[in-house]
Amino acid sequence: MGGTIAMAPSVSGGIVPAFGADDLVASVPGLADLDVKITTESLRALPSPSLGFGDLVALSERVRHEIDAGARGVVITHGTDTIEETAFFLDLTIPADAPVVVTGAMRHPRSAGPDGPANLYAAIRVAMSADARGLGTLVVMSDEVHGARFVRKSHTSSTGAFVSPAFGPLGILVEGDPRIRGVARTGLTLAAADKVTDVRVGLITVAMGDDGALLNRAGDLFDGLVIAGLGAGHVPAAMVPVVAAQAERVPVILSTRTGAGSVLRQTYGYPGSERDLLDRGLIQSGFLDPAKSRVLLALLLANDVDRHAITEAFDRYR
């Protein structure tokens, strides 16, 4: 799909897309020693901030086609900026047991010590592993195996940027051998409907002193909203009327900007607390972070799911 793993320095400065899937596979030592046939396709060549839901629909369809045609597993190379959203989208739209593994790189191929070849080798080994079957979409970086619904990018440049807060990785690679412990899937599968490209889901991050003016101006542009609240799922008291008004109009998901942990349900009771907001019709995101909450809500709306079913879907991630 593109990303740093497939970039090189340009004459004008900075790195830009430069390599296709064939180039990436050719750069990985040791693949010839594996008992596996690898076919390649370059679907996109984009920095991941430029990918959109239309690209993810095309990717999901392509992955399902490869699995239906007999692929043992599928590996996707991708930019790290939005790798977690893409992995979660695939996790929601591909029900097959065959491993779907997403990987990338923090250092480009022409840098000192590029991590792309090692990550791609590890991803292929995981895609070959019987222990990876039935676990949904996985993200493999730095010899760690992460579940799509847990993984987050936590650093701008470190090769150890990817973590799974609270739960940890599902496995690691030891001498190239995947050691994976299973985790139950939620069982939720949604169609990768083309309509998702037309659905607008806003993501509003709350800050100290926020009075909801931005949300009030932008809210009517959206079919649904995700609120990245403070702490355990809170907003300033001055913001409550605006948030409540939006919740009467469209589905509003209450998440947290903290980076780890679940939105609470019943601990705090002041105006703007999680109890107050849930009583006003907001839907809690559970352990899903704001970015993944946006992906799930967009797919639910694209599948014409009603508010009760939206609540039930998010309850799977408690």
PDB file of C-alpha atoms in Angstrom:
ATOM      1  CA  MET A   1       0.000   0.000   0.000  1.00  0.00           C
ATOM      2  CA  GLY A   2       3.031   2.290   0.215  1.00  0.00           C
ATOM      3  CA  GLY A   3       4.511   3.899   3.321  1.00  0.00           C
ATOM      4  CA  THR A   4       8.030   4.423   4.640  1.00  0.00           C
ATOM      5  CA  ILE A   5       8.914   0.776   3.986  1.00  0.00           C
ATOM      6  CA  ALA A   6       8.650   1.545   0.244  1.00  0.00           C
ATOM      7  CA  MET A   7      10.197   5.037   0.154  1.00  0.00           C
ATOM      8  CA  ALA A   8      13.571   6.484  -0.839  1.00  0.00           C
ATOM      9  CA  PRO A   9      15.198   9.945  -0.783  1.00  0.00           C
ATOM     10  CA  SER A  10      14.134  12.292  -3.576  1.00  0.00           C
ATOM     11  CA  VAL A  11      16.274  14.856  -5.392  1.00  0.00           C
ATOM     12  CA  SER A  12      14.112  17.634  -3.963  1.00  0.00           C
ATOM     13  CA  GLY A  13      14.621  16.454  -0.389  1.00  0.00           C
ATOM     14  CA  GLY A  14      12.774  14.079   1.911  1.00  0.00           C
ATOM     15  CA  ILE A  15      11.688  10.526   1.176  1.00  0.00           C
ATOM     16  CA  VAL A  16       8.880   9.659  -1.235  1.00  0.00           C
ATOM     17  CA  PRO A  17       7.251   6.446  -2.572  1.00  0.00           C
ATOM     18  CA  ALA A  18       9.780   4.571  -4.728  1.00  0.00           C
ATOM     19  CA  PHE A  19       9.450   0.787  -4.472  1.00  0.00           C
ATOM     20  CA  GLY A  20       6.790  -1.783  -5.360  1.00  0.00           C
ATOM     21  CA  ALA A  21       5.869  -5.088  -3.759  1.00  0.00           C
ATOM     22  CA  ASP A  22       8.367  -7.040  -5.885  1.00  0.00           C
ATOM     23  CA  ASP A  23      11.196  -4.763  -4.742  1.00  0.00           C
ATOM     24  CA  LEU A  24      10.290  -5.221  -1.093  1.00  0.00           C
ATOM     25  CA  VAL A  25      10.187  -9.012  -1.302  1.00  0.00           C
ATOM     26  CA  ALA A  26      13.503  -9.052  -3.169  1.00  0.00           C
ATOM     27  CA  SER A  27      15.107  -7.043  -0.359  1.00  0.00           C
ATOM     28  CA  VAL A  28      14.383  -9.621   2.356  1.00  0.00           C
ATOM     29  CA  PRO A  29      17.131 -12.164   3.104  1.00  0.00           C
ATOM     30  CA  GLY A  30      16.070 -15.679   3.939  1.00  0.00           C
ATOM     31  CA  LEU A  31      12.764 -15.870   2.074  1.00  0.00           C
ATOM     32  CA  ALA A  32      14.159 -18.376  -0.414  1.00  0.00           C
ATOM     33  CA  ASP A  33      14.725 -20.789   2.483  1.00  0.00           C
ATOM     34  CA  LEU A  34      11.047 -20.793   3.458  1.00  0.00           C
ATOM     35  CA  ASP A  35       8.637 -23.422   2.189  1.00  0.00           C
ATOM     36  CA  VAL A  36       6.197 -20.886   0.778  1.00  0.00           C
ATOM     37  CA  LYS A  37       5.167 -19.451  -2.573  1.00  0.00           C
ATOM     38  CA  ILE A  38       4.888 -15.663  -2.483  1.00  0.00           C
ATOM     39  CA  THR A  39       2.901 -13.687  -5.028  1.00  0.00           C
ATOM     40  CA  THR A  40       2.988  -9.896  -5.017  1.00  0.00           C
ATOM     41  CA  GLU A  41       0.789  -6.989  -6.011  1.00  0.00           C
ATOM     42  CA  SER A  42       1.216  -3.236  -5.634  1.00  0.00           C
ATOM     43  CA  LEU A  43      -2.296  -1.979  -4.894  1.00  0.00           C
ATOM     44  CA  ARG A  44      -1.336   1.558  -3.820  1.00  0.00           C
ATOM     45  CA  ALA A  45       1.892   3.561  -3.506  1.00  0.00           C
ATOM     46  CA  LEU A  46       0.894   6.245  -1.038  1.00  0.00           C
ATOM     47  CA  PRO A  47       2.039   7.724   2.257  1.00  0.00           C
ATOM     48  CA  SER A  48      -0.530   6.413   4.720  1.00  0.00           C
ATOM     49  CA  PRO A  49      -1.939   9.849   5.708  1.00  0.00           C
ATOM     50  CA  SER A  50      -3.270  10.053   2.125  1.00  0.00           C
ATOM     51  CA  LEU A  51      -5.168   6.762   2.289  1.00  0.00           C
ATOM     52  CA  GLY A  52      -8.940   6.897   2.721  1.00  0.00           C
ATOM     53  CA  PHE A  53     -11.874   4.565   3.254  1.00  0.00           C
ATOM     54  CA  GLY A  54     -12.166   3.976  -0.500  1.00  0.00           C
ATOM     55  CA  ASP A  55      -8.634   2.565  -0.503  1.00  0.00           C
ATOM     56  CA  LEU A  56      -9.485   0.335   2.446  1.00  0.00           C
ATOM     57  CA  VAL A  57     -12.589  -1.018   0.696  1.00  0.00           C
ATOM     58  CA  ALA A  58     -10.421  -1.923  -2.304  1.00  0.00           C
ATOM     59  CA  LEU A  59      -7.820  -3.515  -0.038  1.00  0.00           C
ATOM     60  CA  SER A  60     -10.405  -5.546   1.879  1.00  0.00           C
ATOM     61  CA  GLU A  61     -11.917  -6.816  -1.374  1.00  0.00           C
ATOM     62  CA  ARG A  62      -8.466  -7.770  -2.686  1.00  0.00           C
ATOM     63  CA  VAL A  63      -7.525  -9.622   0.491  1.00  0.00           C
ATOM     64  CA  ARG A  64     -10.797 -11.568   0.485  1.00  0.00           C
ATOM     65  CA  HIS A  65     -10.220 -12.448  -3.189  1.00  0.00           C
ATOM     66  CA  GLU A  66      -6.760 -13.835  -2.425  1.00  0.00           C
ATOM     67  CA  ILE A  67      -8.054 -15.895   0.499  1.00  0.00           C
ATOM     68  CA  ASP A  68     -10.966 -17.230  -1.565  1.00  0.00           C
ATOM     69  CA  ALA A  69      -8.438 -18.201  -4.255  1.00  0.00           C
ATOM     70  CA  GLY A  70      -6.538 -20.321  -1.741  1.00  0.00           C
ATOM     71  CA  ALA A  71      -3.962 -18.032  -0.140  1.00  0.00           C
ATOM     72  CA  ARG A  72      -2.585 -19.464   3.093  1.00  0.00           C
ATOM     73  CA  GLY A  73      -2.219 -15.954   4.434  1.00  0.00           C
ATOM     74  CA  VAL A  74      -1.924 -12.335   3.275  1.00  0.00           C
ATOM     75  CA  VAL A  75       0.747  -9.785   4.197  1.00  0.00           C
ATOM     76  CA  ILE A  76       0.176  -6.060   3.622  1.00  0.00           C
ATOM     77  CA  THR A  77       2.936  -3.459   3.718  1.00  0.00           C
ATOM     78  CA  HIS A  78       1.629  -0.094   4.835  1.00  0.00           C
ATOM     79  CA  GLY A  79       2.642   3.298   6.184  1.00  0.00           C
ATOM     80  CA  THR A  80       2.816   3.372   9.969  1.00  0.00           C
ATOM     81  CA  ASP A  81       0.889   6.634  10.486  1.00  0.00           C
ATOM     82  CA  THR A  82      -2.489   4.967   9.909  1.00  0.00           C
ATOM     83  CA  ILE A  83      -1.572   1.294  10.076  1.00  0.00           C
ATOM     84  CA  GLU A  84      -3.765   0.754  13.136  1.00  0.00           C
ATOM     85  CA  GLU A  85      -6.891   2.093  11.396  1.00  0.00           C
ATOM     86  CA  THR A  86      -6.320  -0.085   8.334  1.00  0.00           C
ATOM     87  CA  ALA A  87      -5.643  -3.179  10.424  1.00  0.00           C
ATOM     88  CA  PHE A  88      -8.845  -2.636  12.411  1.00  0.00           C
ATOM     89  CA  PHE A  89     -10.863  -2.029   9.224  1.00  0.00           C
ATOM     90  CA  LEU A  90      -9.616  -5.358   7.858  1.00  0.00           C
ATOM     91  CA  ASP A  91     -10.302  -7.055  11.191  1.00  0.00           C
ATOM     92  CA  LEU A  92     -13.931  -5.927  10.940  1.00  0.00           C
ATOM     93  CA  THR A  93     -14.470  -6.785   7.274  1.00  0.00           C
ATOM     94  CA  ILE A  94     -12.560 -10.061   6.735  1.00  0.00           C
ATOM     95  CA  PRO A  95     -14.043 -13.024   8.661  1.00  0.00           C
ATOM     96  CA  ALA A  96     -11.764 -15.706   7.210  1.00  0.00           C
ATOM     97  CA  ASP A  97      -9.452 -17.714   9.465  1.00  0.00           C
ATOM     98  CA  ALA A  98      -6.443 -17.227   7.167  1.00  0.00           C
ATOM     99  CA  PRO A  99      -3.967 -14.816   8.805  1.00  0.00           C
ATOM    100  CA  VAL A 100      -4.026 -11.228   7.540  1.00  0.00           C
ATOM    101  CA  VAL A 101      -0.852  -9.473   8.674  1.00  0.00           C
ATOM    102  CA  VAL A 102      -0.033  -5.789   8.293  1.00  0.00           C
ATOM    103  CA  THR A 103       3.512  -4.474   8.640  1.00  0.00           C
ATOM    104  CA  GLY A 104       5.630  -1.463   7.759  1.00  0.00           C
ATOM    105  CA  ALA A 105       8.813   0.327   8.726  1.00  0.00           C
ATOM    106  CA  MET A 106       9.956   3.259  10.812  1.00  0.00           C
ATOM    107  CA  ARG A 107      13.180   3.644   8.787  1.00  0.00           C
ATOM    108  CA  HIS A 108      13.246   3.827   5.001  1.00  0.00           C
ATOM    109  CA  PRO A 109      15.248   1.286   2.925  1.00  0.00           C
ATOM    110  CA  ARG A 110      18.168   3.648   2.222  1.00  0.00           C
ATOM    111  CA  SER A 111      18.666   4.619   5.874  1.00  0.00           C
ATOM    112  CA  ALA A 112      21.283   3.177   8.234  1.00  0.00           C
ATOM    113  CA  GLY A 113      19.712   0.054   9.706  1.00  0.00           C
ATOM    114  CA  PRO A 114      16.351  -0.124   7.902  1.00  0.00           C
ATOM    115  CA  ASP A 115      13.798  -2.207   9.793  1.00  0.00           C
ATOM    116  CA  GLY A 116      11.541  -2.944   6.822  1.00  0.00           C
ATOM    117  CA  PRO A 117      13.150  -6.216   5.640  1.00  0.00           C
ATOM    118  CA  ALA A 118      13.117  -7.703   9.148  1.00  0.00           C
ATOM    119  CA  ASN A 119       9.514  -6.653   9.693  1.00  0.00           C
ATOM    120  CA  LEU A 120       8.424  -8.092   6.347  1.00  0.00           C
ATOM    121  CA  TYR A 121      10.218 -11.376   7.027  1.00  0.00           C
ATOM    122  CA  ALA A 122       8.553 -11.619  10.435  1.00  0.00           C
ATOM    123  CA  ALA A 123       5.141 -10.802   8.958  1.00  0.00           C
ATOM    124  CA  ILE A 124       5.497 -13.562   6.357  1.00  0.00           C
ATOM    125  CA  ARG A 125       6.501 -16.043   9.052  1.00  0.00           C
ATOM    126  CA  VAL A 126       3.428 -15.089  11.096  1.00  0.00           C
ATOM    127  CA  ALA A 127       1.163 -15.383   8.034  1.00  0.00           C
ATOM    128  CA  MET A 128       2.530 -18.931   7.536  1.00  0.00           C
ATOM    129  CA  SER A 129       1.878 -19.927  11.142  1.00  0.00           C
ATOM    130  CA  ALA A 130      -1.041 -22.193  12.010  1.00  0.00           C
ATOM    131  CA  ASP A 131      -1.162 -20.481  15.418  1.00  0.00           C
ATOM    132  CA  ALA A 132      -2.108 -17.200  13.723  1.00  0.00           C
ATOM    133  CA  ARG A 133      -5.246 -18.638  12.150  1.00  0.00           C
ATOM    134  CA  GLY A 134      -8.540 -17.375  13.492  1.00  0.00           C
ATOM    135  CA  LEU A 135      -7.018 -14.433  15.362  1.00  0.00           C
ATOM    136  CA  GLY A 136      -8.229 -11.765  12.956  1.00  0.00           C
ATOM    137  CA  THR A 137      -5.943  -9.140  11.479  1.00  0.00           C
ATOM    138  CA  LEU A 138      -2.529  -8.784  13.097  1.00  0.00           C
ATOM    139  CA  VAL A 139       0.149  -6.088  13.070  1.00  0.00           C
ATOM    140  CA  VAL A 140       3.743  -7.325  13.160  1.00  0.00           C
ATOM    141  CA  MET A 141       6.509  -4.856  13.998  1.00  0.00           C
ATOM    142  CA  SER A 142       9.863  -5.298  15.756  1.00  0.00           C
ATOM    143  CA  ASP A 143       9.320  -9.050  16.195  1.00  0.00           C
ATOM    144  CA  GLU A 144       6.085  -8.466  18.112  1.00  0.00           C
ATOM    145  CA  VAL A 145       2.614  -9.643  17.076  1.00  0.00           C
ATOM    146  CA  HIS A 146      -0.244  -7.277  17.964  1.00  0.00           C
ATOM    147  CA  GLY A 147      -4.004  -7.676  17.635  1.00  0.00           C
ATOM    148  CA  ALA A 148      -5.643  -5.088  15.385  1.00  0.00           C
ATOM    149  CA  ARG A 149      -8.104  -3.933  18.030  1.00  0.00           C
ATOM    150  CA  PHE A 150      -5.358  -3.343  20.623  1.00  0.00           C
ATOM    151  CA  VAL A 151      -2.368  -1.918  18.737  1.00  0.00           C
ATOM    152  CA  ARG A 152      -1.360   1.748  18.764  1.00  0.00           C
ATOM    153  CA  LYS A 153       1.540   3.783  17.421  1.00  0.00           C
ATOM    154  CA  SER A 154       3.069   5.382  20.505  1.00  0.00           C
ATOM    155  CA  HIS A 155       6.186   7.143  19.191  1.00  0.00           C
ATOM    156  CA  THR A 156       6.956   9.313  16.176  1.00  0.00           C
ATOM    157  CA  SER A 157      10.226   7.661  15.156  1.00  0.00           C
ATOM    158  CA  SER A 158      11.287   4.753  17.396  1.00  0.00           C
ATOM    159  CA  THR A 159      11.436   1.293  15.835  1.00  0.00           C
ATOM    160  CA  GLY A 160       9.636   0.143  18.992  1.00  0.00           C
ATOM    161  CA  ALA A 161       6.747   2.519  18.354  1.00  0.00           C
ATOM    162  CA  PHE A 162       3.960  -0.066  18.352  1.00  0.00           C
ATOM    163  CA  VAL A 163       2.372  -1.216  21.587  1.00  0.00           C
ATOM    164  CA  SER A 164      -0.874  -2.780  22.795  1.00  0.00           C
ATOM    165  CA  PRO A 165      -1.757  -0.827  25.947  1.00  0.00           C
ATOM    166  CA  ALA A 166      -3.150  -2.853  28.867  1.00  0.00           C
ATOM    167  CA  PHE A 167      -3.118  -6.154  26.940  1.00  0.00           C
ATOM    168  CA  GLY A 168       0.370  -6.412  25.461  1.00  0.00           C
ATOM    169  CA  PRO A 169       1.348  -8.230  22.245  1.00  0.00           C
ATOM    170  CA  LEU A 170      -0.298 -11.521  21.291  1.00  0.00           C
ATOM    171  CA  GLY A 171       3.075 -13.035  20.560  1.00  0.00           C
ATOM    172  CA  ILE A 172       6.699 -12.564  19.655  1.00  0.00           C
ATOM    173  CA  LEU A 173       9.143 -14.051  17.189  1.00  0.00           C
ATOM    174  CA  VAL A 174      12.094 -16.022  18.522  1.00  0.00           C
ATOM    175  CA  GLU A 175      14.830 -16.737  15.964  1.00  0.00           C
ATOM    176  CA  GLY A 176      12.230 -16.070  13.297  1.00  0.00           C
ATOM    177  CA  ASP A 177       9.752 -18.524  14.816  1.00  0.00           C
ATOM    178  CA  PRO A 178       6.357 -17.055  15.840  1.00  0.00           C
ATOM    179  CA  ARG A 179       5.295 -17.792  19.428  1.00  0.00           C
ATOM    180  CA  ILE A 180       1.653 -16.711  19.522  1.00  0.00           C
ATOM    181  CA  ARG A 181      -0.941 -16.995  22.269  1.00  0.00           C
ATOM    182  CA  GLY A 182      -4.494 -16.884  20.992  1.00  0.00           C
ATOM    183  CA  VAL A 183      -7.162 -14.389  21.930  1.00  0.00           C
ATOM    184  CA  ALA A 184     -10.851 -14.715  21.138  1.00  0.00           C
ATOM    185  CA  ARG A 185     -12.233 -12.594  18.323  1.00  0.00           C
ATOM    186  CA  THR A 186     -15.253 -10.431  19.037  1.00  0.00           C
ATOM    187  CA  GLY A 187     -17.252 -12.154  16.307  1.00  0.00           C
ATOM    188  CA  LEU A 188     -18.294  -8.861  14.747  1.00  0.00           C
ATOM    189  CA  THR A 189     -18.076  -8.792  10.944  1.00  0.00           C
ATOM    190  CA  LEU A 190     -19.261  -5.917   8.757  1.00  0.00           C
ATOM    191  CA  ALA A 191     -19.407  -5.521   4.999  1.00  0.00           C
ATOM    192  CA  ALA A 192     -16.776  -3.236   3.476  1.00  0.00           C
ATOM    193  CA  ALA A 193     -19.594  -1.215   1.936  1.00  0.00           C
ATOM    194  CA  ASP A 194     -18.719   1.395  -0.698  1.00  0.00           C
ATOM    195  CA  LYS A 195     -21.038   3.764   1.174  1.00  0.00           C
ATOM    196  CA  VAL A 196     -18.357   4.147   3.845  1.00  0.00           C
ATOM    197  CA  THR A 197     -16.609   6.656   1.573  1.00  0.00           C
ATOM    198  CA  ASP A 198     -19.642   8.951   1.851  1.00  0.00           C
ATOM    199  CA  VAL A 199     -20.107   8.653   5.608  1.00  0.00           C
ATOM    200  CA  ARG A 200     -18.654  11.524   7.626  1.00  0.00           C
ATOM    201  CA  VAL A 201     -17.567  10.684  11.166  1.00  0.00           C
ATOM    202  CA  GLY A 202     -15.894  13.500  13.064  1.00  0.00           C
ATOM    203  CA  LEU A 203     -13.291  13.050  15.788  1.00  0.00           C
ATOM    204  CA  ILE A 204     -13.211  15.820  18.383  1.00  0.00           C
ATOM    205  CA  THR A 205     -10.412  15.880  20.963  1.00  0.00           C
ATOM    206  CA  VAL A 206     -11.390  17.606  24.207  1.00  0.00           C
ATOM    207  CA  ALA A 207      -9.009  19.997  25.975  1.00  0.00           C
ATOM    208  CA  MET A 208      -9.032  21.959  29.236  1.00  0.00           C
ATOM    209  CA  GLY A 209     -11.476  24.850  29.084  1.00  0.00           C
ATOM    210  CA  ASP A 210     -13.232  23.553  25.968  1.00  0.00           C
ATOM    211  CA  ASP A 211     -16.682  25.108  25.692  1.00  0.00           C
ATOM    212  CA  GLY A 212     -17.801  23.117  22.653  1.00  0.00           C
ATOM    213  CA  ALA A 213     -17.626  26.020  20.186  1.00  0.00           C
ATOM    214  CA  LEU A 214     -15.688  23.972  17.613  1.00  0.00           C
ATOM    215  CA  LEU A 215     -18.082  21.044  17.961  1.00  0.00           C
ATOM    216  CA  ASN A 216     -21.046  23.406  17.702  1.00  0.00           C
ATOM    217  CA  ARG A 217     -19.740  24.849  14.423  1.00  0.00           C
ATOM    218  CA  ALA A 218     -18.696  21.542  12.857  1.00  0.00           C
ATOM    219  CA  GLY A 219     -21.223  19.127  14.292  1.00  0.00           C
ATOM    220  CA  ASP A 220     -23.881  19.422  11.600  1.00  0.00           C
ATOM    221  CA  LEU A 221     -21.343  18.310   8.979  1.00  0.00           C
ATOM    222  CA  PHE A 222     -21.171  14.803  10.405  1.00  0.00           C
ATOM    223  CA  ASP A 223     -23.268  11.631  10.353  1.00  0.00           C
ATOM    224  CA  GLY A 224     -21.653  10.524  13.593  1.00  0.00           C
ATOM    225  CA  LEU A 225     -19.085  11.762  16.102  1.00  0.00           C
ATOM    226  CA  VAL A 226     -16.333  10.401  18.319  1.00  0.00           C
ATOM    227  CA  ILE A 227     -15.431  12.435  21.397  1.00  0.00           C
ATOM    228  CA  ALA A 228     -11.875  11.841  22.640  1.00  0.00           C
ATOM    229  CA  GLY A 229     -12.635  12.834  26.195  1.00  0.00           C
ATOM    230  CA  LEU A 230     -10.451  13.668  29.145  1.00  0.00           C
ATOM    231  CA  GLY A 231      -9.417  10.936  31.576  1.00  0.00           C
ATOM    232  CA  ALA A 232     -11.925   8.117  31.859  1.00  0.00           C
ATOM    233  CA  GLY A 233     -14.344   9.783  29.416  1.00  0.00           C
ATOM    234  CA  HIS A 234     -15.065  13.307  30.602  1.00  0.00           C
ATOM    235  CA  VAL A 235     -15.711  16.774  29.164  1.00  0.00           C
ATOM    236  CA  PRO A 236     -15.843  20.234  30.793  1.00  0.00           C
ATOM    237  CA  ALA A 237     -19.257  21.128  32.206  1.00  0.00           C
ATOM    238  CA  ALA A 238     -19.553  24.039  29.739  1.00  0.00           C
ATOM    239  CA  MET A 239     -19.319  21.572  26.851  1.00  0.00           C
ATOM    240  CA  VAL A 240     -22.107  19.257  28.050  1.00  0.00           C
ATOM    241  CA  PRO A 241     -25.086  21.040  26.381  1.00  0.00           C
ATOM    242  CA  VAL A 242     -23.372  20.979  22.980  1.00  0.00           C
ATOM    243  CA  VAL A 243     -22.370  17.314  23.285  1.00  0.00           C
ATOM    244  CA  ALA A 244     -25.853  16.352  24.475  1.00  0.00           C
ATOM    245  CA  ALA A 245     -27.476  18.188  21.553  1.00  0.00           C
ATOM    246  CA  GLN A 246     -25.275  16.308  19.103  1.00  0.00           C
ATOM    247  CA  ALA A 247     -26.156  12.983  20.759  1.00  0.00           C
ATOM    248  CA  GLU A 248     -29.831  13.688  20.074  1.00  0.00           C
ATOM    249  CA  ARG A 249     -29.013  14.224  16.386  1.00  0.00           C
ATOM    250  CA  VAL A 250     -26.421  11.554  15.525  1.00  0.00           C
ATOM    251  CA  PRO A 251     -24.605   8.660  17.254  1.00  0.00           C
ATOM    252  CA  VAL A 252     -21.845  10.064  19.490  1.00  0.00           C
ATOM    253  CA  ILE A 253     -19.156   7.712  20.777  1.00  0.00           C
ATOM    254  CA  LEU A 254     -17.402   8.566  24.042  1.00  0.00           C
ATOM    255  CA  SER A 255     -13.726   7.555  24.012  1.00  0.00           C
ATOM    256  CA  THR A 256     -10.634   8.807  25.833  1.00  0.00           C
ATOM    257  CA  ARG A 257      -7.580  10.723  24.673  1.00  0.00           C
ATOM    258  CA  THR A 258      -5.346   9.093  27.326  1.00  0.00           C
ATOM    259  CA  GLY A 259      -3.915   6.366  25.099  1.00  0.00           C
ATOM    260  CA  ALA A 260      -4.778   3.394  27.316  1.00  0.00           C
ATOM    261  CA  GLY A 261      -7.618   1.987  29.366  1.00  0.00           C
ATOM    262  CA  SER A 262     -11.366   1.688  29.004  1.00  0.00           C
ATOM    263  CA  VAL A 263     -13.931   4.443  29.228  1.00  0.00           C
ATOM    264  CA  LEU A 264     -15.612   4.107  32.619  1.00  0.00           C
ATOM    265  CA  ARG A 265     -19.349   3.756  33.138  1.00  0.00           C
ATOM    266  CA  GLN A 266     -20.285   4.490  36.734  1.00  0.00           C
ATOM    267  CA  THR A 267     -17.465   5.973  38.825  1.00  0.00           C
ATOM    268  CA  TYR A 268     -17.916   9.739  38.420  1.00  0.00           C
ATOM    269  CA  GLY A 269     -21.230  11.572  38.614  1.00  0.00           C
ATOM    270  CA  TYR A 270     -20.547  15.286  38.074  1.00  0.00           C
ATOM    271  CA  PRO A 271     -21.735  17.237  34.991  1.00  0.00           C
ATOM    272  CA  GLY A 272     -19.512  16.134  32.108  1.00  0.00           C
ATOM    273  CA  SER A 273     -18.546  12.852  33.770  1.00  0.00           C
ATOM    274  CA  GLU A 274     -18.941   9.496  32.062  1.00  0.00           C
ATOM    275  CA  ARG A 275     -22.183   8.724  33.964  1.00  0.00           C
ATOM    276  CA  ASP A 276     -23.638  12.088  32.999  1.00  0.00           C
ATOM    277  CA  LEU A 277     -22.688  11.729  29.333  1.00  0.00           C
ATOM    278  CA  LEU A 278     -23.898   8.144  28.982  1.00  0.00           C
ATOM    279  CA  ASP A 279     -27.196   9.179  30.583  1.00  0.00           C
ATOM    280  CA  ARG A 280     -27.455  11.851  27.882  1.00  0.00           C
ATOM    281  CA  GLY A 281     -27.259   9.281  25.111  1.00  0.00           C
ATOM    282  CA  LEU A 282     -23.552   8.960  24.331  1.00  0.00           C
ATOM    283  CA  ILE A 283     -22.215   5.464  23.560  1.00  0.00           C
ATOM    284  CA  GLN A 284     -19.073   4.291  25.347  1.00  0.00           C
ATOM    285  CA  SER A 285     -16.162   2.969  23.277  1.00  0.00           C
ATOM    286  CA  GLY A 286     -14.828   0.498  25.823  1.00  0.00           C
ATOM    287  CA  PHE A 287     -11.143  -0.165  25.149  1.00  0.00           C
ATOM    288  CA  LEU A 288     -11.294   1.157  21.579  1.00  0.00           C
ATOM    289  CA  ASP A 289      -9.228   4.298  21.114  1.00  0.00           C
ATOM    290  CA  PRO A 290     -10.710   7.317  19.286  1.00  0.00           C
ATOM    291  CA  ALA A 291      -9.227   6.432  15.867  1.00  0.00           C
ATOM    292  CA  LYS A 292     -10.547   2.857  15.950  1.00  0.00           C
ATOM    293  CA  SER A 293     -13.888   4.071  17.314  1.00  0.00           C
ATOM    294  CA  ARG A 294     -14.177   6.275  14.238  1.00  0.00           C
ATOM    295  CA  VAL A 295     -13.472   3.319  11.915  1.00  0.00           C
ATOM    296  CA  LEU A 296     -16.072   1.124  13.618  1.00  0.00           C
ATOM    297  CA  LEU A 297     -18.736   3.841  13.661  1.00  0.00           C
ATOM    298  CA  ALA A 298     -18.142   4.649   9.974  1.00  0.00           C
ATOM    299  CA  LEU A 299     -18.578   0.991   8.994  1.00  0.00           C
ATOM    300  CA  LEU A 300     -21.682   0.626  11.151  1.00  0.00           C
ATOM    301  CA  LEU A 301     -23.285   3.706   9.593  1.00  0.00           C
ATOM    302  CA  ALA A 302     -22.318   2.524   6.100  1.00  0.00           C
ATOM    303  CA  ASN A 303     -24.136  -0.728   6.860  1.00  0.00           C
ATOM    304  CA  ASP A 304     -27.277   1.209   7.944  1.00  0.00           C
ATOM    305  CA  VAL A 305     -27.132  -0.118  11.497  1.00  0.00           C
ATOM    306  CA  ASP A 306     -29.514   1.472  14.014  1.00  0.00           C
ATOM    307  CA  ARG A 307     -28.481   3.111  17.297  1.00  0.00           C
ATOM    308  CA  HIS A 308     -29.275   0.054  19.422  1.00  0.00           C
ATOM    309  CA  ALA A 309     -27.077  -2.146  17.228  1.00  0.00           C
ATOM    310  CA  ILE A 310     -24.321   0.485  17.324  1.00  0.00           C
ATOM    311  CA  THR A 311     -24.370   0.326  21.124  1.00  0.00           C
ATOM    312  CA  GLU A 312     -24.238  -3.471  21.027  1.00  0.00           C
ATOM    313  CA  ALA A 313     -21.295  -3.394  18.619  1.00  0.00           C
ATOM    314  CA  PHE A 314     -19.236  -1.115  20.882  1.00  0.00           C
ATOM    315  CA  ASP A 315     -20.185  -3.208  23.910  1.00  0.00           C
ATOM    316  CA  ARG A 316     -18.108  -6.017  22.376  1.00  0.00           C
ATOM    317  CA  TYR A 317     -14.997  -3.943  23.129  1.00  0.00           C
ATOM    318  CA  ARG A 318     -15.683  -3.399  26.850  1.00  0.00           C
TER     319      ARG A 318
END
